[in-house]
Amino acid sequence: MAEMVQEVKMAEMARSRIRTPAVICSSSQSNYEEMFDYTVKRLMKEAAELRDPTEHYHAQPLDGVKLPQRKSFAGYLEREYDIMDANLKATLGEVDFVSTTADIWTVNNKSFMGVTIHWINSTLQRNKAALACKRIRGRHTYDVIGAEIEEIHSSYGLHGKVVATVTDNASNFAKAFRVYQPCNLESESENEEEGDDEEPTFTDVIEALSTASGDGQFSLPPHYRCASHTINLISTSDVDKHLNSCADTKAVYRSSIAKCTALWTKASRSTLASEQVEEVSRRKLMVPTSTRWNSLYEAISRIITIPLNELNPLCVKLGIKCLNEREYQFLKEYCTVMKPLTVALDILQGDECTYGALLPTLTSLMSKTLALKDDLSRMTASLPDVIVKFKLRWLRDERRREHVKELLTTECRKAAPAMTMLMCPNCQPAQLKWTFLILRTSPQKASQQKKK
């Protein structure tokens, strides 16, 4: 009974810690600023970092500050937003070239579009800002997406300044930029869809500009696909399709993932099971989710840190099927092959990763991934070839394609040691930290389109 009373007190204490202290209202400008700094910059940040409600977190009151009325504070936020928006427009007015990103996501059955902008100032420093985070209603069709992006760009006077817009690989984004591409400007989305045998078309620019557009036609900047999202597609869709279609891996892949899923489900839904897992692995298991990149690799890596002679007794305690040696070996080889790809994704998601680092490290990644084939068993020997892809659509002869593929593979193997020593001349091979980047290329569709 005493323990129950103590738990109730701790719960009440936790709720009181996240409750904003009540003080007398005021409407001075200084109080507005301190209240904004308090609620947005500190209180929300600390609350977001809170993991356990019983941890020592307390919203300390502001000494000598009186909270304003809700309507007054809302008006202050609107005025501050207008000032920030005007300053951003003035800054962008002095910039000649910018790039933007666009994305759409859904949360709580509501869809939103976010647009960011990036530019280099006169002192060669990289700058970024958020242009919009607005509600999108209805279907996410290409015309709706194109109209929203055009409206956001126009509202900040970016016409003729945007050199490229980066999005994910969604077909609606790709179609929007392909349909609303002015004067046949080249973009990545256009090149992906069109064949090599199409005749070039020419447009009279003077006539196009002088003709009035009755349907409100607009144009979008060149389009590029996000390299991070492309790598994520490799580690999820491409790898999954290959493992499910290959005869050597289909059975062991499905059975091992099914047993891992049972372990994740059991440990995440039962406190007793979670405690038993922590006793064996000294830490909690990670549960993969579709919205968090690299989550499947990280979750499997956490499992294979547990030796098989300790993992199977744990599965027996939890009442789930045990992993056999072949399945356990498959999981280890899977993590070995996927590690360079996941490291590449982590690097590309960083704020300090520049576009110029993409191609040099692409060569390093291809060589490192192909070099793993010699140490893999038959189960995963073909997996590196699925990860390392490059376009050969510009070669029509099948024999020349195979020849070029062999040449590229050979050069990648030769360039790996040289690039490693170039990045760190004084380091030993074991001390070097690889930098992995990759661009996923689409499958060869030219031959299929010809047959159709």
Short mmCIF file of C-alpha atoms in Angstrom, two decimals:
data_model
loop_
_atom_site.label_atom_id
_atom_site.label_comp_id
_atom_site.label_asym_id
_atom_site.label_seq_id
_atom_site.Cartn_x
_atom_site.Cartn_y
_atom_site.Cartn_z
CA MET A 1 0.00 0.00 0.00
CA ALA A 2 2.83 2.36 0.84
CA GLU A 3 4.39 1.68 -2.55
CA MET A 4 1.12 2.57 -4.31
CA VAL A 5 0.88 5.83 -2.39
CA GLN A 6 4.47 6.62 -3.29
CA GLU A 7 3.78 5.95 -6.98
CA VAL A 8 0.72 8.24 -6.91
CA LYS A 9 2.80 11.01 -5.33
CA MET A 10 5.51 10.60 -7.94
CA ALA A 11 2.94 10.77 -10.73
CA GLU A 12 1.41 13.94 -9.29
CA MET A 13 4.89 15.41 -8.92
CA ALA A 14 5.68 14.62 -12.55
CA ARG A 15 2.48 16.30 -13.73
CA SER A 16 3.18 19.36 -11.62
CA ARG A 17 6.68 19.64 -13.08
CA ILE A 18 5.42 20.26 -16.58
CA ARG A 19 2.71 22.68 -15.49
CA THR A 20 3.45 26.32 -16.24
CA PRO A 21 3.39 28.37 -13.02
CA ALA A 22 0.48 30.77 -12.70
CA VAL A 23 1.38 34.41 -12.19
CA ILE A 24 -0.30 37.75 -12.66
CA CYS A 25 -0.78 38.93 -16.27
CA SER A 26 0.97 41.87 -17.88
CA SER A 27 1.47 43.17 -21.41
CA SER A 28 4.86 44.88 -21.47
CA GLN A 29 7.16 44.32 -24.46
CA SER A 30 9.97 42.98 -22.28
CA ASN A 31 7.63 40.43 -20.71
CA TYR A 32 6.56 39.32 -24.19
CA GLU A 33 10.15 38.70 -25.20
CA GLU A 34 11.03 36.86 -22.01
CA MET A 35 7.86 34.79 -22.22
CA PHE A 36 8.60 33.87 -25.85
CA ASP A 37 12.14 32.87 -24.95
CA TYR A 38 10.83 30.92 -21.99
CA THR A 39 8.08 28.94 -23.75
CA VAL A 40 9.60 28.37 -27.18
CA LYS A 41 13.35 28.24 -26.71
CA ARG A 42 13.68 26.66 -23.28
CA LEU A 43 10.46 25.09 -22.01
CA MET A 44 9.53 23.26 -25.22
CA LYS A 45 13.11 22.11 -25.77
CA GLU A 46 13.43 20.71 -22.26
CA ALA A 47 10.02 19.06 -22.45
CA ALA A 48 10.92 17.43 -25.76
CA GLU A 49 14.11 16.02 -24.24
CA LEU A 50 12.21 14.55 -21.28
CA ARG A 51 12.31 10.74 -21.43
CA ASP A 52 10.98 9.71 -18.03
CA PRO A 53 8.15 11.75 -16.42
CA THR A 54 9.64 11.04 -13.00
CA GLU A 55 12.95 12.65 -13.89
CA HIS A 56 13.94 15.92 -12.30
CA TYR A 57 12.28 18.37 -14.67
CA HIS A 58 10.59 21.47 -13.36
CA ALA A 59 9.40 24.57 -15.18
CA GLN A 60 11.04 27.23 -13.09
CA PRO A 61 9.02 30.46 -12.76
CA LEU A 62 10.34 33.65 -14.30
CA ASP A 63 11.50 36.01 -11.60
CA GLY A 64 9.70 39.32 -11.85
CA VAL A 65 7.88 38.43 -15.08
CA LYS A 66 4.10 38.45 -15.36
CA LEU A 67 2.37 36.39 -18.01
CA PRO A 68 0.37 38.34 -20.62
CA GLN A 69 -3.15 37.54 -21.73
CA ARG A 70 -3.54 34.88 -24.41
CA LYS A 71 -4.84 37.28 -27.06
CA SER A 72 -2.14 39.82 -26.32
CA PHE A 73 0.60 37.23 -26.55
CA ALA A 74 -0.88 35.86 -29.80
CA GLY A 75 -0.78 39.35 -31.27
CA TYR A 76 2.84 39.70 -30.23
CA LEU A 77 3.70 36.45 -32.01
CA GLU A 78 1.98 37.67 -35.18
CA ARG A 79 3.95 40.92 -35.12
CA GLU A 80 7.22 39.08 -34.53
CA TYR A 81 6.44 36.75 -37.43
CA ASP A 82 5.81 39.69 -39.75
CA ILE A 83 9.13 41.26 -38.75
CA MET A 84 10.99 37.99 -39.29
CA ASP A 85 9.26 37.48 -42.65
CA ALA A 86 10.14 41.00 -43.81
CA ASN A 87 13.78 40.56 -42.79
CA LEU A 88 13.99 37.27 -44.67
CA LYS A 89 12.52 38.82 -47.82
CA ALA A 90 14.99 41.68 -47.59
CA THR A 91 17.88 39.23 -47.23
CA LEU A 92 16.73 37.11 -50.15
CA GLY A 93 16.35 40.23 -52.28
CA GLU A 94 20.12 40.66 -52.18
CA VAL A 95 20.82 37.04 -53.18
CA ASP A 96 21.08 36.05 -56.84
CA PHE A 97 21.04 32.25 -56.59
CA VAL A 98 19.27 29.98 -54.13
CA SER A 99 18.15 26.37 -53.87
CA THR A 100 15.04 25.05 -52.16
CA THR A 101 13.71 21.77 -50.78
CA ALA A 102 10.11 20.62 -50.57
CA ASP A 103 8.40 17.76 -48.78
CA ILE A 104 4.90 16.65 -47.79
CA TRP A 105 4.07 14.61 -44.70
CA THR A 106 0.96 13.57 -42.81
CA VAL A 107 0.43 13.64 -39.06
CA ASN A 108 -2.84 13.18 -37.16
CA ASN A 109 -4.72 12.81 -40.46
CA LYS A 110 -3.53 16.24 -41.60
CA SER A 111 -1.12 16.92 -44.46
CA PHE A 112 1.51 19.64 -44.49
CA MET A 113 4.05 20.94 -46.98
CA GLY A 114 7.41 22.23 -45.81
CA VAL A 115 9.76 24.31 -47.98
CA THR A 116 13.28 25.39 -47.00
CA ILE A 117 15.77 27.63 -48.77
CA HIS A 118 19.56 27.56 -48.90
CA TRP A 119 22.03 30.10 -50.21
CA ILE A 120 25.63 31.33 -49.95
CA ASN A 121 26.15 34.92 -48.84
CA SER A 122 28.82 37.39 -49.89
CA THR A 123 31.24 36.02 -47.28
CA LEU A 124 30.87 32.49 -48.73
CA GLN A 125 28.96 31.25 -45.70
CA ARG A 126 26.09 28.80 -46.11
CA ASN A 127 22.71 30.03 -44.91
CA LYS A 128 19.32 28.38 -44.63
CA ALA A 129 15.80 29.31 -43.62
CA ALA A 130 12.31 27.86 -43.55
CA LEU A 131 9.98 29.39 -46.12
CA ALA A 132 6.74 27.62 -45.35
CA CYS A 133 5.00 24.94 -43.34
CA LYS A 134 1.42 25.06 -44.56
CA ARG A 135 -1.59 22.79 -44.56
CA ILE A 136 -2.31 20.85 -47.75
CA ARG A 137 -5.92 19.81 -48.27
CA GLY A 138 -7.24 17.27 -50.70
CA ARG A 139 -5.26 14.83 -52.83
CA HIS A 140 -1.52 15.31 -53.29
CA THR A 141 -1.65 15.45 -57.08
CA TYR A 142 1.11 16.91 -59.23
CA ASP A 143 -0.88 20.05 -60.10
CA VAL A 144 -1.61 20.82 -56.45
CA ILE A 145 2.04 20.35 -55.52
CA GLY A 146 3.25 22.48 -58.42
CA ALA A 147 0.84 25.30 -57.59
CA GLU A 148 1.85 25.33 -53.92
CA ILE A 149 5.58 25.41 -54.68
CA GLU A 150 5.10 28.18 -57.24
CA GLU A 151 3.05 30.23 -54.78
CA ILE A 152 5.67 29.90 -52.04
CA HIS A 153 8.50 30.82 -54.40
CA SER A 154 6.60 33.81 -55.75
CA SER A 155 5.70 35.11 -52.30
CA TYR A 156 9.40 35.57 -51.55
CA GLY A 157 10.36 36.95 -54.96
CA LEU A 158 12.40 33.93 -56.01
CA HIS A 159 11.44 33.92 -59.67
CA GLY A 160 14.59 33.29 -61.71
CA LYS A 161 16.74 32.77 -58.61
CA VAL A 162 16.07 29.12 -57.79
CA VAL A 163 18.72 27.02 -59.49
CA ALA A 164 17.23 23.71 -58.27
CA THR A 165 14.60 22.25 -55.97
CA VAL A 166 15.32 19.00 -54.13
CA THR A 167 12.52 16.59 -53.20
CA ASP A 168 12.14 12.92 -52.45
CA ASN A 169 11.52 10.25 -55.08
CA ALA A 170 7.73 10.43 -54.95
CA SER A 171 6.09 10.19 -58.36
CA ASN A 172 3.79 13.16 -57.76
CA PHE A 173 6.76 15.46 -57.12
CA ALA A 174 8.62 14.12 -60.15
CA LYS A 175 5.59 14.61 -62.40
CA ALA A 176 4.99 18.15 -61.14
CA PHE A 177 8.49 19.25 -62.10
CA ARG A 178 8.35 17.33 -65.38
CA VAL A 179 5.04 18.86 -66.48
CA TYR A 180 5.84 22.41 -65.40
CA GLN A 181 9.42 22.47 -66.71
CA PRO A 182 9.96 25.64 -68.80
CA CYS A 183 11.51 25.54 -72.27
CA ASN A 184 12.60 21.92 -71.94
CA LEU A 185 15.11 22.62 -69.18
CA GLU A 186 16.92 19.46 -68.12
CA SER A 187 16.16 18.06 -64.70
CA GLU A 188 16.72 14.76 -63.00
CA SER A 189 13.04 13.84 -62.99
CA GLU A 190 12.73 14.50 -66.71
CA ASN A 191 15.81 12.46 -67.56
CA GLU A 192 14.61 9.52 -65.53
CA GLU A 193 11.37 9.14 -67.44
CA GLU A 194 12.29 9.92 -71.02
CA GLY A 195 13.94 7.46 -73.34
CA ASP A 196 17.16 7.95 -75.22
CA ASP A 197 15.69 7.64 -78.70
CA GLU A 198 13.27 10.56 -78.52
CA GLU A 199 13.85 13.39 -80.98
CA PRO A 200 14.61 16.80 -79.45
CA THR A 201 11.83 19.36 -79.58
CA PHE A 202 12.33 23.11 -79.96
CA THR A 203 10.24 25.93 -78.56
CA ASP A 204 10.06 29.50 -79.77
CA VAL A 205 10.92 31.39 -76.60
CA ILE A 206 9.66 34.76 -77.89
CA GLU A 207 6.32 33.27 -78.87
CA ALA A 208 5.98 31.40 -75.60
CA LEU A 209 6.66 34.52 -73.55
CA SER A 210 4.37 36.73 -75.61
CA THR A 211 1.43 34.32 -75.55
CA ALA A 212 -1.00 34.94 -72.72
CA SER A 213 -1.60 31.94 -70.53
CA GLY A 214 -5.30 31.56 -69.98
CA ASP A 215 -5.12 28.63 -67.59
CA GLY A 216 -2.63 30.25 -65.20
CA GLN A 217 0.28 28.16 -66.43
CA PHE A 218 3.47 28.49 -64.41
CA SER A 219 6.94 26.99 -64.44
CA LEU A 220 9.07 25.31 -61.78
CA PRO A 221 12.87 25.27 -61.41
CA PRO A 222 15.04 22.24 -62.24
CA HIS A 223 14.38 19.21 -60.09
CA TYR A 224 16.79 16.93 -58.23
CA ARG A 225 16.01 13.91 -56.09
CA CYS A 226 17.22 13.72 -52.51
CA ALA A 227 20.28 11.47 -52.21
CA SER A 228 19.40 10.56 -48.61
CA HIS A 229 15.93 9.41 -49.61
CA THR A 230 17.42 7.48 -52.53
CA ILE A 231 19.78 5.61 -50.21
CA ASN A 232 16.88 4.85 -47.90
CA LEU A 233 15.01 3.31 -50.84
CA ILE A 234 17.99 1.08 -51.52
CA SER A 235 18.20 -0.14 -47.93
CA THR A 236 14.46 -0.81 -47.75
CA SER A 237 12.70 -1.42 -51.07
CA ASP A 238 15.51 -2.71 -53.27
CA VAL A 239 17.13 -4.93 -50.66
CA ASP A 240 13.79 -6.31 -49.51
CA LYS A 241 12.70 -7.14 -53.06
CA HIS A 242 15.97 -8.88 -53.79
CA LEU A 243 15.99 -10.95 -50.60
CA ASN A 244 12.38 -11.99 -51.15
CA SER A 245 12.94 -12.95 -54.79
CA CYS A 246 16.29 -14.73 -54.54
CA ALA A 247 16.01 -18.49 -53.98
CA ASP A 248 19.11 -18.60 -51.77
CA THR A 249 17.84 -15.96 -49.34
CA LYS A 250 14.04 -15.99 -49.46
CA ALA A 251 13.44 -18.65 -46.80
CA VAL A 252 16.17 -17.64 -44.37
CA TYR A 253 15.36 -13.95 -44.75
CA ARG A 254 11.67 -14.40 -43.98
CA SER A 255 12.21 -16.78 -41.08
CA SER A 256 14.94 -14.70 -39.41
CA ILE A 257 13.01 -11.43 -39.74
CA ALA A 258 9.86 -13.11 -38.43
CA LYS A 259 11.69 -14.33 -35.32
CA CYS A 260 13.28 -10.91 -34.80
CA THR A 261 9.86 -9.28 -35.15
CA ALA A 262 8.46 -11.60 -32.50
CA LEU A 263 11.31 -10.62 -30.19
CA TRP A 264 10.77 -6.91 -30.82
CA THR A 265 7.04 -7.20 -30.24
CA LYS A 266 7.45 -9.15 -27.04
CA ALA A 267 10.07 -6.79 -25.60
CA SER A 268 8.12 -3.63 -26.49
CA ARG A 269 4.75 -4.76 -25.13
CA SER A 270 5.78 -6.47 -21.92
CA THR A 271 7.72 -4.81 -19.11
CA LEU A 272 8.77 -8.22 -17.77
CA ALA A 273 10.11 -9.24 -21.19
CA SER A 274 11.92 -5.92 -21.53
CA GLU A 275 13.61 -6.43 -18.17
CA GLN A 276 14.68 -9.95 -19.15
CA VAL A 277 16.20 -8.59 -22.37
CA GLU A 278 18.10 -5.92 -20.46
CA GLU A 279 19.52 -8.54 -18.12
CA VAL A 280 21.05 -10.36 -21.09
CA SER A 281 22.02 -7.53 -23.46
CA ARG A 282 22.59 -4.79 -20.84
CA ARG A 283 20.43 -2.44 -22.91
CA LYS A 284 17.01 -2.29 -24.54
CA LEU A 285 16.21 -3.57 -28.00
CA MET A 286 15.44 -1.10 -30.75
CA VAL A 287 12.17 -1.53 -32.63
CA PRO A 288 12.31 -0.69 -36.37
CA THR A 289 9.84 1.83 -37.76
CA SER A 290 9.19 2.83 -41.34
CA THR A 291 9.56 6.55 -40.63
CA ARG A 292 13.03 6.30 -39.06
CA TRP A 293 15.79 5.60 -41.54
CA ASN A 294 18.30 2.85 -40.73
CA SER A 295 15.98 1.57 -38.02
CA LEU A 296 15.90 -2.02 -39.33
CA TYR A 297 19.69 -2.19 -39.53
CA GLU A 298 20.10 -0.70 -36.05
CA ALA A 299 17.49 -3.06 -34.58
CA ILE A 300 19.13 -6.15 -36.09
CA SER A 301 22.57 -4.94 -35.04
CA ARG A 302 21.35 -4.70 -31.46
CA ILE A 303 20.15 -8.32 -31.59
CA ILE A 304 23.34 -9.80 -33.01
CA THR A 305 25.36 -8.21 -30.21
CA ILE A 306 23.84 -10.93 -28.04
CA PRO A 307 25.69 -14.24 -28.51
CA LEU A 308 23.59 -17.06 -29.89
CA ASN A 309 24.12 -19.21 -26.78
CA GLU A 310 22.56 -16.39 -24.71
CA LEU A 311 19.95 -15.29 -27.23
CA ASN A 312 18.21 -18.64 -27.59
CA PRO A 313 17.71 -19.19 -23.82
CA LEU A 314 16.20 -15.71 -23.73
CA CYS A 315 13.80 -16.64 -26.53
CA VAL A 316 12.81 -19.75 -24.60
CA LYS A 317 11.98 -17.62 -21.55
CA LEU A 318 9.90 -15.27 -23.68
CA GLY A 319 8.06 -18.11 -25.40
CA ILE A 320 9.16 -17.34 -28.95
CA LYS A 321 10.99 -19.38 -31.58
CA CYS A 322 14.77 -19.56 -31.38
CA LEU A 323 17.19 -18.58 -34.12
CA ASN A 324 19.23 -21.34 -35.68
CA GLU A 325 22.87 -20.91 -36.69
CA ARG A 326 22.05 -20.28 -40.35
CA GLU A 327 19.58 -17.51 -39.52
CA TYR A 328 21.97 -15.93 -37.03
CA GLN A 329 24.75 -15.99 -39.62
CA PHE A 330 22.45 -14.40 -42.18
CA LEU A 331 21.67 -11.52 -39.82
CA LYS A 332 25.37 -10.93 -39.20
CA GLU A 333 26.18 -10.88 -42.92
CA TYR A 334 23.18 -8.63 -43.57
CA CYS A 335 24.53 -6.06 -41.12
CA THR A 336 28.02 -6.36 -42.60
CA VAL A 337 26.78 -5.53 -46.10
CA MET A 338 24.37 -2.80 -45.00
CA LYS A 339 26.77 -0.96 -42.70
CA PRO A 340 28.44 1.17 -45.42
CA LEU A 341 25.02 2.16 -46.72
CA THR A 342 23.74 3.18 -43.31
CA VAL A 343 26.87 5.18 -42.59
CA ALA A 344 26.36 6.97 -45.90
CA LEU A 345 22.82 7.84 -44.94
CA ASP A 346 23.89 9.20 -41.57
CA ILE A 347 26.49 11.40 -43.24
CA LEU A 348 24.12 12.72 -45.88
CA GLN A 349 21.59 13.70 -43.24
CA GLY A 350 24.13 15.92 -41.54
CA ASP A 351 23.89 19.68 -41.89
CA GLU A 352 27.56 20.07 -42.79
CA CYS A 353 27.58 17.60 -45.68
CA THR A 354 28.31 19.41 -48.95
CA TYR A 355 27.32 18.40 -52.45
CA GLY A 356 30.97 18.27 -53.51
CA ALA A 357 31.61 15.31 -51.22
CA LEU A 358 29.11 13.12 -53.03
CA LEU A 359 30.99 11.84 -56.07
CA PRO A 360 34.41 11.18 -54.45
CA THR A 361 32.92 9.14 -51.64
CA LEU A 362 30.62 7.36 -54.08
CA THR A 363 33.68 5.69 -55.55
CA SER A 364 34.86 4.71 -52.10
CA LEU A 365 31.50 3.23 -51.19
CA MET A 366 31.26 1.17 -54.36
CA SER A 367 34.70 -0.31 -53.87
CA LYS A 368 34.16 -1.08 -50.19
CA THR A 369 30.79 -2.68 -50.83
CA LEU A 370 32.04 -4.84 -53.70
CA ALA A 371 35.07 -5.89 -51.65
CA LEU A 372 32.72 -7.52 -49.13
CA LYS A 373 31.67 -10.19 -51.62
CA ASP A 374 34.74 -12.32 -50.95
CA ASP A 375 33.85 -12.78 -47.27
CA LEU A 376 30.14 -13.51 -47.70
CA SER A 377 28.40 -16.84 -47.91
CA ARG A 378 26.06 -17.91 -50.66
CA MET A 379 23.11 -16.44 -48.77
CA THR A 380 24.21 -12.81 -49.17
CA ALA A 381 26.86 -12.96 -51.91
CA SER A 382 24.60 -11.19 -54.40
CA LEU A 383 23.52 -8.43 -52.01
CA PRO A 384 26.43 -6.03 -52.77
CA ASP A 385 25.48 -6.05 -56.46
CA VAL A 386 21.97 -4.90 -55.52
CA ILE A 387 23.33 -1.96 -53.55
CA VAL A 388 25.93 -0.83 -56.10
CA LYS A 389 24.08 0.32 -59.19
CA PHE A 390 24.90 2.76 -61.96
CA LYS A 391 23.28 3.79 -65.21
CA LEU A 392 24.14 2.01 -68.42
CA ARG A 393 21.20 3.26 -70.40
CA TRP A 394 23.52 5.26 -72.65
CA LEU A 395 25.02 1.97 -73.93
CA ARG A 396 22.73 0.11 -76.30
CA ASP A 397 24.93 -2.92 -76.86
CA GLU A 398 24.64 -5.49 -74.07
CA ARG A 399 28.25 -6.60 -74.49
CA ARG A 400 29.51 -3.05 -74.13
CA ARG A 401 27.42 -2.65 -70.99
CA GLU A 402 29.06 -5.64 -69.37
CA HIS A 403 32.48 -4.43 -70.47
CA VAL A 404 31.92 -0.96 -69.00
CA LYS A 405 30.61 -2.50 -65.78
CA GLU A 406 33.77 -4.55 -65.42
CA LEU A 407 35.95 -1.51 -66.10
CA LEU A 408 34.13 0.56 -63.48
CA THR A 409 34.36 -2.21 -60.91
CA THR A 410 38.08 -2.65 -61.54
CA GLU A 411 38.76 1.07 -61.23
CA CYS A 412 36.76 1.28 -58.02
CA ARG A 413 38.83 -1.50 -56.50
CA LYS A 414 42.05 0.26 -57.55
CA ALA A 415 40.94 3.66 -56.33
CA ALA A 416 39.91 2.53 -52.85
CA PRO A 417 43.44 2.31 -51.31
CA ALA A 418 44.58 5.50 -53.03
CA MET A 419 41.56 7.45 -51.83
CA THR A 420 41.95 6.09 -48.31
CA MET A 421 45.57 7.26 -48.10
CA LEU A 422 44.62 10.59 -49.67
CA MET A 423 42.06 11.28 -46.95
CA CYS A 424 44.49 10.35 -44.18
CA PRO A 425 48.13 9.91 -45.29
CA ASN A 426 49.51 9.37 -41.78
CA CYS A 427 46.83 6.94 -40.61
CA GLN A 428 47.06 3.20 -40.52
CA PRO A 429 44.38 1.31 -42.43
CA ALA A 430 42.76 0.13 -39.21
CA GLN A 431 42.57 3.70 -37.90
CA LEU A 432 40.86 5.18 -40.93
CA LYS A 433 37.24 6.20 -40.72
CA TRP A 434 35.45 5.73 -43.99
CA THR A 435 33.20 8.29 -45.56
CA PHE A 436 30.39 6.65 -47.46
CA LEU A 437 28.05 8.27 -49.96
CA ILE A 438 26.07 6.82 -52.85
CA LEU A 439 23.61 7.81 -55.52
CA ARG A 440 20.98 5.26 -56.36
CA THR A 441 20.34 4.94 -60.05
CA SER A 442 17.15 3.73 -61.62
CA PRO A 443 16.94 0.31 -63.32
CA GLN A 444 17.59 0.10 -67.02
CA LYS A 445 14.24 0.79 -68.61
CA ALA A 446 15.32 1.64 -72.12
CA SER A 447 15.27 -1.91 -73.44
CA GLN A 448 11.91 -2.61 -71.82
CA GLN A 449 10.40 0.54 -73.31
CA LYS A 450 11.64 -0.50 -76.76
CA LYS A 451 9.96 -3.91 -76.47
CA LYS A 452 6.70 -2.34 -75.32
#
